[in-house]
PDB file of C-alpha atoms in Angstrom:
ATOM      1  CA  UNK A  21      -0.150  -0.261  -0.183  1.00 53.00           C
ATOM      2  CA  UNK A  22       1.936   3.241  -0.523  1.00 55.00           C
ATOM      3  CA  UNK A  23       1.065   6.338   1.012  1.00 68.00           C
ATOM      4  CA  UNK A  24      -0.500   8.867  -0.779  1.00 68.00           C
ATOM      5  CA  UNK A  25       1.535  12.961   0.078  1.00 72.00           C
ATOM      6  CA  UNK A  26      -1.417  14.876   1.821  1.00 82.00           C
ATOM      7  CA  UNK A  27       0.815  17.554   2.481  1.00 88.00           C
ATOM      8  CA  UNK A  28      -2.189  20.189   4.004  1.00 93.00           C
ATOM      9  CA  UNK A  29      -2.970  17.081   6.330  1.00 94.00           C
ATOM     10  CA  UNK A  30       0.451  16.876   6.908  1.00 94.00           C
ATOM     11  CA  UNK A  31       1.217  20.592   8.292  1.00 95.00           C
ATOM     12  CA  UNK A  32      -2.202  20.247  10.911  1.00 96.00           C
ATOM     13  CA  UNK A  33      -0.197  16.805  12.252  1.00 95.00           C
ATOM     14  CA  UNK A  34       2.521  18.517  12.821  1.00 96.00           C
ATOM     15  CA  UNK A  35       0.887  22.201  13.724  1.00 96.00           C
ATOM     16  CA  UNK A  36      -1.266  19.915  16.554  1.00 97.00           C
ATOM     17  CA  UNK A  37       1.309  17.667  18.368  1.00 97.00           C
ATOM     18  CA  UNK A  38       3.800  21.451  18.904  1.00 97.00           C
ATOM     19  CA  UNK A  39       0.541  23.339  20.424  1.00 96.00           C
ATOM     20  CA  UNK A  40       0.354  19.574  22.791  1.00 97.00           C
ATOM     21  CA  UNK A  41       4.595  19.741  22.676  1.00 97.00           C
ATOM     22  CA  UNK A  42       4.345  23.473  24.057  1.00 97.00           C
ATOM     23  CA  UNK A  43       1.320  23.402  26.361  1.00 97.00           C
ATOM     24  CA  UNK A  44       3.554  19.854  27.986  1.00 97.00           C
ATOM     25  CA  UNK A  45       6.779  22.366  28.606  1.00 97.00           C
ATOM     26  CA  UNK A  46       4.196  24.619  30.291  1.00 96.00           C
ATOM     27  CA  UNK A  47       2.850  22.305  32.691  1.00 96.00           C
ATOM     28  CA  UNK A  48       6.620  21.512  34.585  1.00 95.00           C
ATOM     29  CA  UNK A  49       5.077  24.906  36.020  1.00 96.00           C
ATOM     30  CA  UNK A  50       2.361  22.889  37.428  1.00 97.00           C
ATOM     31  CA  UNK A  51       4.821  19.983  39.540  1.00 97.00           C
ATOM     32  CA  UNK A  52       3.804  21.120  42.893  1.00 98.00           C
ATOM     33  CA  UNK A  53       0.579  21.560  42.738  1.00 98.00           C
ATOM     34  CA  UNK A  54       0.387  17.872  41.130  1.00 98.00           C
ATOM     35  CA  UNK A  55       2.874  16.300  43.753  1.00 98.00           C
ATOM     36  CA  UNK A  56      -0.301  17.938  45.975  1.00 98.00           C
ATOM     37  CA  UNK A  57      -2.984  17.009  44.652  1.00 98.00           C
ATOM     38  CA  UNK A  58      -1.652  12.761  44.564  1.00 98.00           C
ATOM     39  CA  UNK A  59      -0.258  13.385  48.181  1.00 98.00           C
ATOM     40  CA  UNK A  60      -3.591  15.128  49.313  1.00 98.00           C
ATOM     41  CA  UNK A  61      -5.157  12.136  46.731  1.00 98.00           C
ATOM     42  CA  UNK A  62      -3.533   9.898  49.517  1.00 97.00           C
ATOM     43  CA  UNK A  63      -3.314  10.653  52.241  1.00 97.00           C
ATOM     44  CA  UNK A  64      -7.223  10.398  51.425  1.00 98.00           C
ATOM     45  CA  UNK A  65      -7.445   6.331  50.003  1.00 97.00           C
ATOM     46  CA  UNK A  66      -5.038   5.838  53.400  1.00 96.00           C
ATOM     47  CA  UNK A  67      -7.180   6.082  55.803  1.00 96.00           C
ATOM     48  CA  UNK A  68      -9.448   3.902  53.834  1.00 96.00           C
ATOM     49  CA  UNK A  69     -11.091   7.338  52.175  1.00 98.00           C
ATOM     50  CA  UNK A  70     -13.899   7.832  48.649  1.00 98.00           C
ATOM     51  CA  UNK A  71     -12.131   8.988  45.491  1.00 98.00           C
ATOM     52  CA  UNK A  72     -15.284  10.623  43.988  1.00 98.00           C
ATOM     53  CA  UNK A  73     -14.565  11.996  40.363  1.00 98.00           C
ATOM     54  CA  UNK A  74     -16.882  13.663  38.180  1.00 98.00           C
ATOM     55  CA  UNK A  75     -16.832  15.148  35.034  1.00 98.00           C
ATOM     56  CA  UNK A  76     -19.208  15.839  31.794  1.00 97.00           C
ATOM     57  CA  UNK A  77     -18.548  14.136  28.213  1.00 97.00           C
ATOM     58  CA  UNK A  78     -14.346  13.711  27.818  1.00 96.00           C
ATOM     59  CA  UNK A  79     -14.266  15.025  31.304  1.00 97.00           C
ATOM     60  CA  UNK A  80     -15.934  12.111  32.611  1.00 98.00           C
ATOM     61  CA  UNK A  81     -14.864   9.611  30.557  1.00 97.00           C
ATOM     62  CA  UNK A  82     -11.262  10.755  31.808  1.00 97.00           C
ATOM     63  CA  UNK A  83     -13.349  10.316  35.170  1.00 98.00           C
ATOM     64  CA  UNK A  84     -14.513   6.599  34.299  1.00 97.00           C
ATOM     65  CA  UNK A  85     -10.155   6.029  33.358  1.00 97.00           C
ATOM     66  CA  UNK A  86      -8.811   8.215  35.912  1.00 97.00           C
ATOM     67  CA  UNK A  87     -11.200   5.755  38.723  1.00 97.00           C
ATOM     68  CA  UNK A  88     -10.181   2.313  36.271  1.00 97.00           C
ATOM     69  CA  UNK A  89      -6.577   3.264  37.437  1.00 97.00           C
ATOM     70  CA  UNK A  90      -7.131   2.914  40.964  1.00 97.00           C
ATOM     71  CA  UNK A  91      -9.364  -0.365  41.440  1.00 96.00           C
ATOM     72  CA  UNK A  92      -7.774  -2.420  39.124  1.00 95.00           C
ATOM     73  CA  UNK A  93      -4.365  -0.812  38.981  1.00 91.00           C
ATOM     74  CA  UNK A  94      -1.507   1.684  37.500  1.00 94.00           C
ATOM     75  CA  UNK A  95       1.562   0.236  37.120  1.00 91.00           C
ATOM     76  CA  UNK A  96       2.468  -1.498  39.497  1.00 90.00           C
ATOM     77  CA  UNK A  97       0.009  -4.773  41.453  1.00 91.00           C
ATOM     78  CA  UNK A  98      -1.175  -3.111  44.951  1.00 91.00           C
ATOM     79  CA  UNK A  99      -4.509  -3.755  47.041  1.00 92.00           C
ATOM     80  CA  UNK A 100      -7.550  -1.557  45.398  1.00 95.00           C
ATOM     81  CA  UNK A 101      -8.766   1.323  46.455  1.00 96.00           C
ATOM     82  CA  UNK A 102     -12.132   2.992  47.048  1.00 97.00           C
ATOM     83  CA  UNK A 103     -11.913   5.248  43.552  1.00 98.00           C
ATOM     84  CA  UNK A 104     -15.037   6.021  41.749  1.00 98.00           C
ATOM     85  CA  UNK A 105     -16.479   8.233  38.900  1.00 98.00           C
ATOM     86  CA  UNK A 106     -19.535   9.453  39.856  1.00 98.00           C
ATOM     87  CA  UNK A 107     -21.241   9.383  36.366  1.00 97.00           C
ATOM     88  CA  UNK A 108     -21.154   5.722  35.343  1.00 96.00           C
ATOM     89  CA  UNK A 109     -24.444   4.529  37.336  1.00 94.00           C
ATOM     90  CA  UNK A 110     -26.008   5.731  34.092  1.00 95.00           C
ATOM     91  CA  UNK A 111     -29.514   4.688  36.397  1.00 97.00           C
ATOM     92  CA  UNK A 112     -28.498   6.703  39.074  1.00 96.00           C
ATOM     93  CA  UNK A 113     -27.688   9.518  36.303  1.00 96.00           C
ATOM     94  CA  UNK A 114     -30.595   9.294  34.671  1.00 97.00           C
ATOM     95  CA  UNK A 115     -33.169   8.342  38.072  1.00 97.00           C
ATOM     96  CA  UNK A 116     -31.726  12.021  39.739  1.00 97.00           C
ATOM     97  CA  UNK A 117     -31.779  14.035  36.322  1.00 97.00           C
ATOM     98  CA  UNK A 118     -35.469  13.606  35.147  1.00 97.00           C
ATOM     99  CA  UNK A 119     -35.629  14.026  39.668  1.00 97.00           C
ATOM    100  CA  UNK A 120     -34.510  16.785  40.434  1.00 97.00           C
ATOM    101  CA  UNK A 121     -32.540  18.076  37.129  1.00 97.00           C
ATOM    102  CA  UNK A 122     -29.067  17.536  35.668  1.00 97.00           C
ATOM    103  CA  UNK A 123     -27.748  20.164  37.585  1.00 97.00           C
ATOM    104  CA  UNK A 124     -28.042  17.995  40.496  1.00 98.00           C
ATOM    105  CA  UNK A 125     -26.646  14.488  39.158  1.00 98.00           C
ATOM    106  CA  UNK A 126     -23.301  14.991  40.539  1.00 98.00           C
ATOM    107  CA  UNK A 127     -24.090  16.244  43.938  1.00 98.00           C
ATOM    108  CA  UNK A 128     -27.058  13.788  44.821  1.00 98.00           C
ATOM    109  CA  UNK A 129     -24.142  11.193  44.544  1.00 98.00           C
ATOM    110  CA  UNK A 130     -21.895  13.264  46.433  1.00 98.00           C
ATOM    111  CA  UNK A 131     -24.020  14.314  49.263  1.00 98.00           C
ATOM    112  CA  UNK A 132     -24.879   9.994  49.159  1.00 97.00           C
ATOM    113  CA  UNK A 133     -21.243   8.648  49.293  1.00 97.00           C
ATOM    114  CA  UNK A 134     -19.129  10.849  50.755  1.00 98.00           C
ATOM    115  CA  UNK A 135     -17.814  11.034  54.055  1.00 98.00           C
ATOM    116  CA  UNK A 136     -16.002  13.749  55.889  1.00 97.00           C
ATOM    117  CA  UNK A 137     -11.749  12.894  54.713  1.00 97.00           C
ATOM    118  CA  UNK A 138     -12.571  12.203  51.239  1.00 98.00           C
ATOM    119  CA  UNK A 139     -11.444  13.306  48.420  1.00 98.00           C
ATOM    120  CA  UNK A 140     -13.294  14.683  45.279  1.00 98.00           C
ATOM    121  CA  UNK A 141     -11.476  15.627  41.979  1.00 98.00           C
ATOM    122  CA  UNK A 142     -13.532  17.712  39.176  1.00 98.00           C
ATOM    123  CA  UNK A 143     -12.288  18.087  35.777  1.00 98.00           C
ATOM    124  CA  UNK A 144     -14.584  20.509  33.540  1.00 98.00           C
ATOM    125  CA  UNK A 145     -12.240  22.487  30.619  1.00 97.00           C
ATOM    126  CA  UNK A 146     -14.159  25.585  30.955  1.00 97.00           C
ATOM    127  CA  UNK A 147     -13.971  25.344  34.930  1.00 97.00           C
ATOM    128  CA  UNK A 148     -17.400  26.106  33.982  1.00 97.00           C
ATOM    129  CA  UNK A 149     -19.619  23.530  34.384  1.00 97.00           C
ATOM    130  CA  UNK A 150     -23.062  23.619  36.688  1.00 98.00           C
ATOM    131  CA  UNK A 151     -23.607  20.594  37.726  1.00 98.00           C
ATOM    132  CA  UNK A 152     -19.765  20.269  38.661  1.00 98.00           C
ATOM    133  CA  UNK A 153     -20.444  23.305  40.751  1.00 98.00           C
ATOM    134  CA  UNK A 154     -22.689  21.790  42.494  1.00 98.00           C
ATOM    135  CA  UNK A 155     -20.772  19.443  42.747  1.00 98.00           C
ATOM    136  CA  UNK A 156     -18.200  21.372  45.128  1.00 98.00           C
ATOM    137  CA  UNK A 157     -20.763  22.854  47.050  1.00 98.00           C
ATOM    138  CA  UNK A 158     -22.357  20.281  48.267  1.00 98.00           C
ATOM    139  CA  UNK A 159     -18.148  18.534  48.951  1.00 98.00           C
ATOM    140  CA  UNK A 160     -17.878  21.628  50.909  1.00 97.00           C
ATOM    141  CA  UNK A 161     -20.673  21.128  53.447  1.00 97.00           C
ATOM    142  CA  UNK A 162     -19.710  17.271  54.221  1.00 97.00           C
ATOM    143  CA  UNK A 163     -15.600  18.399  54.656  1.00 97.00           C
ATOM    144  CA  UNK A 164     -14.583  16.739  51.692  1.00 98.00           C
ATOM    145  CA  UNK A 165     -11.740  18.529  49.758  1.00 98.00           C
ATOM    146  CA  UNK A 166     -12.037  19.817  46.293  1.00 98.00           C
ATOM    147  CA  UNK A 167      -9.037  19.116  43.945  1.00 98.00           C
ATOM    148  CA  UNK A 168     -10.136  20.675  40.376  1.00 98.00           C
ATOM    149  CA  UNK A 169      -8.666  20.206  36.595  1.00 98.00           C
ATOM    150  CA  UNK A 170      -9.094  23.066  34.907  1.00 98.00           C
ATOM    151  CA  UNK A 171      -7.695  24.982  32.049  1.00 97.00           C
ATOM    152  CA  UNK A 172      -7.956  28.366  30.644  1.00 95.00           C
ATOM    153  CA  UNK A 173      -7.969  31.252  33.515  1.00 95.00           C
ATOM    154  CA  UNK A 174      -9.445  27.957  35.976  1.00 96.00           C
ATOM    155  CA  UNK A 175     -13.375  28.995  35.658  1.00 97.00           C
ATOM    156  CA  UNK A 176     -15.895  29.798  38.983  1.00 97.00           C
ATOM    157  CA  UNK A 177     -13.382  26.571  39.603  1.00 97.00           C
ATOM    158  CA  UNK A 178     -10.431  28.069  40.396  1.00 96.00           C
ATOM    159  CA  UNK A 179     -11.915  29.923  43.485  1.00 95.00           C
ATOM    160  CA  UNK A 180     -14.403  26.876  44.698  1.00 97.00           C
ATOM    161  CA  UNK A 181     -11.073  24.353  45.061  1.00 98.00           C
ATOM    162  CA  UNK A 182      -9.193  23.687  47.525  1.00 98.00           C
ATOM    163  CA  UNK A 183      -6.247  22.845  45.559  1.00 98.00           C
ATOM    164  CA  UNK A 184      -6.369  24.052  41.253  1.00 98.00           C
ATOM    165  CA  UNK A 185      -5.036  22.935  38.793  1.00 98.00           C
ATOM    166  CA  UNK A 186      -5.630  25.283  35.794  1.00 98.00           C
ATOM    167  CA  UNK A 187      -3.979  23.548  32.440  1.00 98.00           C
ATOM    168  CA  UNK A 188      -2.854  27.010  31.004  1.00 96.00           C
ATOM    169  CA  UNK A 189      -4.522  26.528  28.084  1.00 97.00           C
ATOM    170  CA  UNK A 190      -8.062  27.456  25.334  1.00 96.00           C
ATOM    171  CA  UNK A 191      -8.087  24.851  23.504  1.00 97.00           C
ATOM    172  CA  UNK A 192     -10.385  22.380  24.721  1.00 97.00           C
ATOM    173  CA  UNK A 193      -9.147  19.569  22.755  1.00 97.00           C
ATOM    174  CA  UNK A 194      -5.031  20.078  23.870  1.00 97.00           C
ATOM    175  CA  UNK A 195      -6.474  20.678  27.823  1.00 98.00           C
ATOM    176  CA  UNK A 196      -7.670  17.330  27.768  1.00 97.00           C
ATOM    177  CA  UNK A 197      -4.386  16.027  26.047  1.00 97.00           C
ATOM    178  CA  UNK A 198      -3.283  17.329  29.785  1.00 98.00           C
ATOM    179  CA  UNK A 199      -5.315  16.818  32.375  1.00 98.00           C
ATOM    180  CA  UNK A 200      -5.242  12.429  31.315  1.00 97.00           C
ATOM    181  CA  UNK A 201      -0.736  13.125  31.497  1.00 98.00           C
ATOM    182  CA  UNK A 202      -2.051  14.519  34.662  1.00 98.00           C
ATOM    183  CA  UNK A 203      -4.546  12.087  36.014  1.00 98.00           C
ATOM    184  CA  UNK A 204      -1.669   9.043  35.729  1.00 98.00           C
ATOM    185  CA  UNK A 205       0.890  11.195  36.815  1.00 98.00           C
ATOM    186  CA  UNK A 206      -1.017  11.525  39.963  1.00 98.00           C
ATOM    187  CA  UNK A 207      -1.444   7.956  40.279  1.00 97.00           C
ATOM    188  CA  UNK A 208       1.803   7.123  39.619  1.00 96.00           C
ATOM    189  CA  UNK A 209       2.689   8.777  42.172  1.00 97.00           C
ATOM    190  CA  UNK A 210      -0.440   7.576  44.492  1.00 97.00           C
ATOM    191  CA  UNK A 211       1.166   4.166  44.092  1.00 94.00           C
ATOM    192  CA  UNK A 212       4.149   4.707  45.370  1.00 94.00           C
ATOM    193  CA  UNK A 213       2.496   5.857  48.988  1.00 92.00           C
ATOM    194  CA  UNK A 214       0.469   3.180  49.423  1.00 88.00           C
ATOM    195  CA  UNK A 215       1.876   0.416  48.447  1.00 73.00           C
TER     196      UNK A 215
END
């Protein structure tokens, strides 16, 4: 099979990769915050607490991915760690959405499952997802630590989280790429502390 020449496509690919690399290099400045997030989650899990993760769309996919890394394994053999993606129970999600509205789908789950000392990890590229902001309010009422993963200026989430990791980009794909890189880094750091 011969390769067709598509110079315009190759230029697009290189532009995407260049943008990805530039944002990844900027994330170096977030290293202390990434370490702080991992330490917070480690303390929670070592104490038998629960890591709850909330996000919509691509961020929901990231939430489920991160939860699986903790309950399964990431790089090391170790005990399963308590983590859950708040959207993963579709019966609960749709019942709460139907009965209380979509804005409450995460906050009701936080109220049901969260306890003081737990951690809520909120993922939103804009930092303005209403159902995520409502979940933060519910977490605050229950003395649950809130970590945010967002982008750009951090949106409304920035001022509401105990720790907010804002990827320095306004491009949703680049933000999401860094979110999963940051999450994988956190997983590796947590595993090193809980093994």
